[in-house]
PDB file of C-alpha atoms in Angstrom:
ATOM      1  CA  MET A   1     -21.796 138.131 -37.946  1.00  0.00           C
ATOM      2  CA  ALA A   2     -23.291 139.223 -34.621  1.00  0.00           C
ATOM      3  CA  PRO A   3     -26.967 138.441 -33.982  1.00  0.00           C
ATOM      4  CA  GLN A   4     -29.253 141.448 -34.197  1.00  0.00           C
ATOM      5  CA  ALA A   5     -30.163 142.926 -30.844  1.00  0.00           C
ATOM      6  CA  GLN A   6     -33.858 142.922 -30.114  1.00  0.00           C
ATOM      7  CA  VAL A   7     -35.208 146.403 -29.569  1.00  0.00           C
ATOM      8  CA  ARG A   8     -37.984 146.732 -27.003  1.00  0.00           C
ATOM      9  CA  GLU A   9     -40.656 149.312 -27.818  1.00  0.00           C
ATOM     10  CA  ARG A  10     -41.253 151.356 -24.644  1.00  0.00           C
ATOM     11  CA  ARG A  11     -44.341 153.017 -26.095  1.00  0.00           C
ATOM     12  CA  SER A  12     -46.969 150.304 -25.812  1.00  0.00           C
ATOM     13  CA  HIS A  13     -50.075 152.489 -26.037  1.00  0.00           C
ATOM     14  CA  LEU A  14     -52.121 153.106 -29.162  1.00  0.00           C
ATOM     15  CA  ARG A  15     -51.169 156.388 -30.861  1.00  0.00           C
ATOM     16  CA  PHE A  16     -53.125 158.697 -33.146  1.00  0.00           C
ATOM     17  CA  ASP A  17     -51.416 159.088 -36.502  1.00  0.00           C
ATOM     18  CA  LYS A  18     -53.029 162.506 -37.012  1.00  0.00           C
ATOM     19  CA  VAL A  19     -52.147 166.128 -36.515  1.00  0.00           C
ATOM     20  CA  PHE A  20     -54.373 168.238 -34.256  1.00  0.00           C
ATOM     21  CA  THR A  21     -54.486 171.966 -33.624  1.00  0.00           C
ATOM     22  CA  ILE A  22     -54.357 172.426 -29.874  1.00  0.00           C
ATOM     23  CA  TYR A  23     -54.462 175.370 -27.481  1.00  0.00           C
ATOM     24  CA  LEU A  24     -51.949 175.651 -24.636  1.00  0.00           C
ATOM     25  CA  SER A  25     -52.911 177.538 -21.465  1.00  0.00           C
ATOM     26  CA  THR A  26     -49.946 178.559 -19.319  1.00  0.00           C
ATOM     27  CA  GLU A  27     -49.276 181.190 -16.681  1.00  0.00           C
ATOM     28  CA  GLY A  28     -48.046 183.369 -19.559  1.00  0.00           C
ATOM     29  CA  GLY A  29     -51.316 183.166 -21.481  1.00  0.00           C
ATOM     30  CA  LEU A  30     -52.856 181.214 -24.348  1.00  0.00           C
ATOM     31  CA  SER A  31     -50.993 179.962 -27.423  1.00  0.00           C
ATOM     32  CA  ARG A  32     -51.545 177.519 -30.244  1.00  0.00           C
ATOM     33  CA  GLY A  33     -49.603 174.401 -31.173  1.00  0.00           C
ATOM     34  CA  ILE A  34     -49.702 171.248 -33.263  1.00  0.00           C
ATOM     35  CA  GLY A  35     -50.352 168.006 -31.379  1.00  0.00           C
ATOM     36  CA  ARG A  36     -48.679 164.896 -32.813  1.00  0.00           C
ATOM     37  CA  ASN A  37     -48.061 161.328 -31.715  1.00  0.00           C
ATOM     38  CA  ILE A  38     -50.905 161.442 -29.187  1.00  0.00           C
ATOM     39  CA  SER A  39     -51.536 158.524 -26.811  1.00  0.00           C
ATOM     40  CA  ALA A  40     -53.389 157.974 -23.541  1.00  0.00           C
ATOM     41  CA  GLN A  41     -50.128 158.735 -21.676  1.00  0.00           C
ATOM     42  CA  GLY A  42     -48.974 161.873 -23.468  1.00  0.00           C
ATOM     43  CA  MET A  43     -48.163 163.664 -26.704  1.00  0.00           C
ATOM     44  CA  PHE A  44     -45.618 165.660 -28.637  1.00  0.00           C
ATOM     45  CA  VAL A  45     -46.545 169.297 -29.333  1.00  0.00           C
ATOM     46  CA  GLU A  46     -44.879 171.566 -31.869  1.00  0.00           C
ATOM     47  CA  THR A  47     -44.958 175.075 -30.440  1.00  0.00           C
ATOM     48  CA  ARG A  48     -43.062 178.343 -30.716  1.00  0.00           C
ATOM     49  CA  GLU A  49     -43.537 178.991 -26.994  1.00  0.00           C
ATOM     50  CA  HIS A  50     -40.808 178.212 -24.504  1.00  0.00           C
ATOM     51  CA  LEU A  51     -42.082 175.814 -21.841  1.00  0.00           C
ATOM     52  CA  SER A  52     -39.914 174.846 -18.867  1.00  0.00           C
ATOM     53  CA  LEU A  53     -39.286 171.252 -17.842  1.00  0.00           C
ATOM     54  CA  GLY A  54     -41.798 170.216 -15.201  1.00  0.00           C
ATOM     55  CA  GLU A  55     -44.152 173.088 -16.054  1.00  0.00           C
ATOM     56  CA  ARG A  56     -47.873 172.311 -15.953  1.00  0.00           C
ATOM     57  CA  VAL A  57     -49.953 173.350 -18.961  1.00  0.00           C
ATOM     58  CA  LYS A  58     -53.583 172.865 -19.951  1.00  0.00           C
ATOM     59  CA  VAL A  59     -54.003 171.438 -23.434  1.00  0.00           C
ATOM     60  CA  THR A  60     -57.356 171.870 -25.192  1.00  0.00           C
ATOM     61  CA  PHE A  61     -58.350 169.971 -28.333  1.00  0.00           C
ATOM     62  CA  ALA A  62     -61.135 171.692 -30.279  1.00  0.00           C
ATOM     63  CA  GLY A  63     -63.194 169.624 -32.727  1.00  0.00           C
ATOM     64  CA  GLU A  64     -64.668 171.015 -35.919  1.00  0.00           C
ATOM     65  CA  ASP A  65     -68.136 170.447 -34.447  1.00  0.00           C
ATOM     66  CA  GLY A  66     -67.384 172.699 -31.461  1.00  0.00           C
ATOM     67  CA  THR A  67     -66.637 169.948 -28.937  1.00  0.00           C
ATOM     68  CA  GLU A  68     -63.614 170.412 -26.702  1.00  0.00           C
ATOM     69  CA  MET A  69     -61.464 168.198 -24.514  1.00  0.00           C
ATOM     70  CA  THR A  70     -58.962 169.595 -22.017  1.00  0.00           C
ATOM     71  CA  CYS A  71     -56.218 167.826 -20.129  1.00  0.00           C
ATOM     72  CA  LEU A  72     -53.573 168.940 -17.663  1.00  0.00           C
ATOM     73  CA  CYS A  73     -50.058 168.017 -18.769  1.00  0.00           C
ATOM     74  CA  GLU A  74     -46.513 168.192 -17.483  1.00  0.00           C
ATOM     75  CA  VAL A  75     -43.563 169.100 -19.727  1.00  0.00           C
ATOM     76  CA  ARG A  76     -41.237 166.072 -19.807  1.00  0.00           C
ATOM     77  CA  TYR A  77     -38.726 167.063 -22.505  1.00  0.00           C
ATOM     78  CA  GLN A  78     -37.920 169.728 -25.102  1.00  0.00           C
ATOM     79  CA  VAL A  79     -36.503 169.436 -28.620  1.00  0.00           C
ATOM     80  CA  ALA A  80     -35.262 171.847 -31.270  1.00  0.00           C
ATOM     81  CA  LEU A  81     -35.120 170.510 -34.828  1.00  0.00           C
ATOM     82  CA  SER A  82     -33.249 171.796 -37.846  1.00  0.00           C
ATOM     83  CA  TYR A  83     -34.020 170.272 -41.239  1.00  0.00           C
ATOM     84  CA  GLY A  84     -33.559 170.883 -44.963  1.00  0.00           C
ATOM     85  CA  ARG A  85     -36.535 172.096 -46.982  1.00  0.00           C
ATOM     86  CA  LYS A  86     -37.341 171.138 -50.571  1.00  0.00           C
ATOM     87  CA  ASP A  87     -36.247 174.595 -51.728  1.00  0.00           C
ATOM     88  CA  GLY A  88     -32.794 174.073 -50.177  1.00  0.00           C
ATOM     89  CA  ARG A  89     -33.272 176.470 -47.262  1.00  0.00           C
ATOM     90  CA  GLU A  90     -32.980 175.449 -43.635  1.00  0.00           C
ATOM     91  CA  GLY A  91     -36.169 174.865 -41.642  1.00  0.00           C
ATOM     92  CA  ASN A  92     -36.524 174.962 -37.867  1.00  0.00           C
ATOM     93  CA  SER A  93     -39.083 173.621 -35.443  1.00  0.00           C
ATOM     94  CA  ARG A  94     -39.356 173.320 -31.691  1.00  0.00           C
ATOM     95  CA  GLY A  95     -41.536 171.173 -29.517  1.00  0.00           C
ATOM     96  CA  VAL A  96     -42.168 169.557 -26.154  1.00  0.00           C
ATOM     97  CA  GLY A  97     -43.071 166.118 -24.921  1.00  0.00           C
ATOM     98  CA  LEU A  98     -46.030 166.253 -22.557  1.00  0.00           C
ATOM     99  CA  ARG A  99     -47.211 163.684 -20.030  1.00  0.00           C
ATOM    100  CA  ILE A 100     -50.959 163.743 -19.346  1.00  0.00           C
ATOM    101  CA  VAL A 101     -51.606 164.163 -15.620  1.00  0.00           C
ATOM    102  CA  ALA A 102     -55.391 164.706 -15.501  1.00  0.00           C
ATOM    103  CA  TYR A 103     -58.451 165.264 -17.677  1.00  0.00           C
ATOM    104  CA  GLU A 104     -60.940 168.082 -17.238  1.00  0.00           C
ATOM    105  CA  VAL A 105     -64.400 166.496 -17.233  1.00  0.00           C
ATOM    106  CA  GLN A 106     -66.426 169.675 -16.710  1.00  0.00           C
ATOM    107  CA  GLU A 107     -65.254 173.225 -16.126  1.00  0.00           C
ATOM    108  CA  ASP A 108     -66.996 173.465 -12.752  1.00  0.00           C
ATOM    109  CA  GLN A 109     -65.622 170.158 -11.414  1.00  0.00           C
ATOM    110  CA  PRO A 110     -62.135 169.117 -10.315  1.00  0.00           C
ATOM    111  CA  LEU A 111     -59.783 167.412 -12.746  1.00  0.00           C
ATOM    112  CA  LEU A 112     -60.008 163.644 -13.163  1.00  0.00           C
ATOM    113  CA  LEU A 113     -56.547 162.365 -12.251  1.00  0.00           C
ATOM    114  CA  VAL A 114     -54.901 159.766 -14.439  1.00  0.00           C
ATOM    115  CA  ALA A 115     -53.853 156.653 -12.507  1.00  0.00           C
ATOM    116  CA  ARG A 116     -50.312 155.576 -13.381  1.00  0.00           C
ATOM    117  CA  GLU A 117     -47.008 154.870 -11.772  1.00  0.00           C
ATOM    118  CA  ARG A 118     -44.495 157.713 -11.493  1.00  0.00           C
ATOM    119  CA  VAL A 119     -41.551 157.395 -13.891  1.00  0.00           C
ATOM    120  CA  MET A 120     -38.322 158.968 -12.714  1.00  0.00           C
ATOM    121  CA  HIS A 121     -35.645 159.728 -15.292  1.00  0.00           C
TER     122      HIS A 121
END
């Protein structure tokens, strides 16, 4: 029997195990999405909108108390999912992986850039 290969987890940052409603601002306008798997480096967003690889989008999280946080992100990958529902019908979902580039501290000030090395792949 061959020894089990050790799998290295590339995602070393703490992740939120919650689902957030987010707002996406693009050149095409404003849309809504579901933010999942959120970390300090990026997030996965379920959205019906088509976003191009490399496109920059503003993502705004709105709290129930009226607070907001906005970050500038870059589209890193796209996925389309097809799955079976409990009622036997087919379900579909689409989403994008976003890398956080900068945080908006105040609307009247420039974005706060995130310091990190550039990953090419």
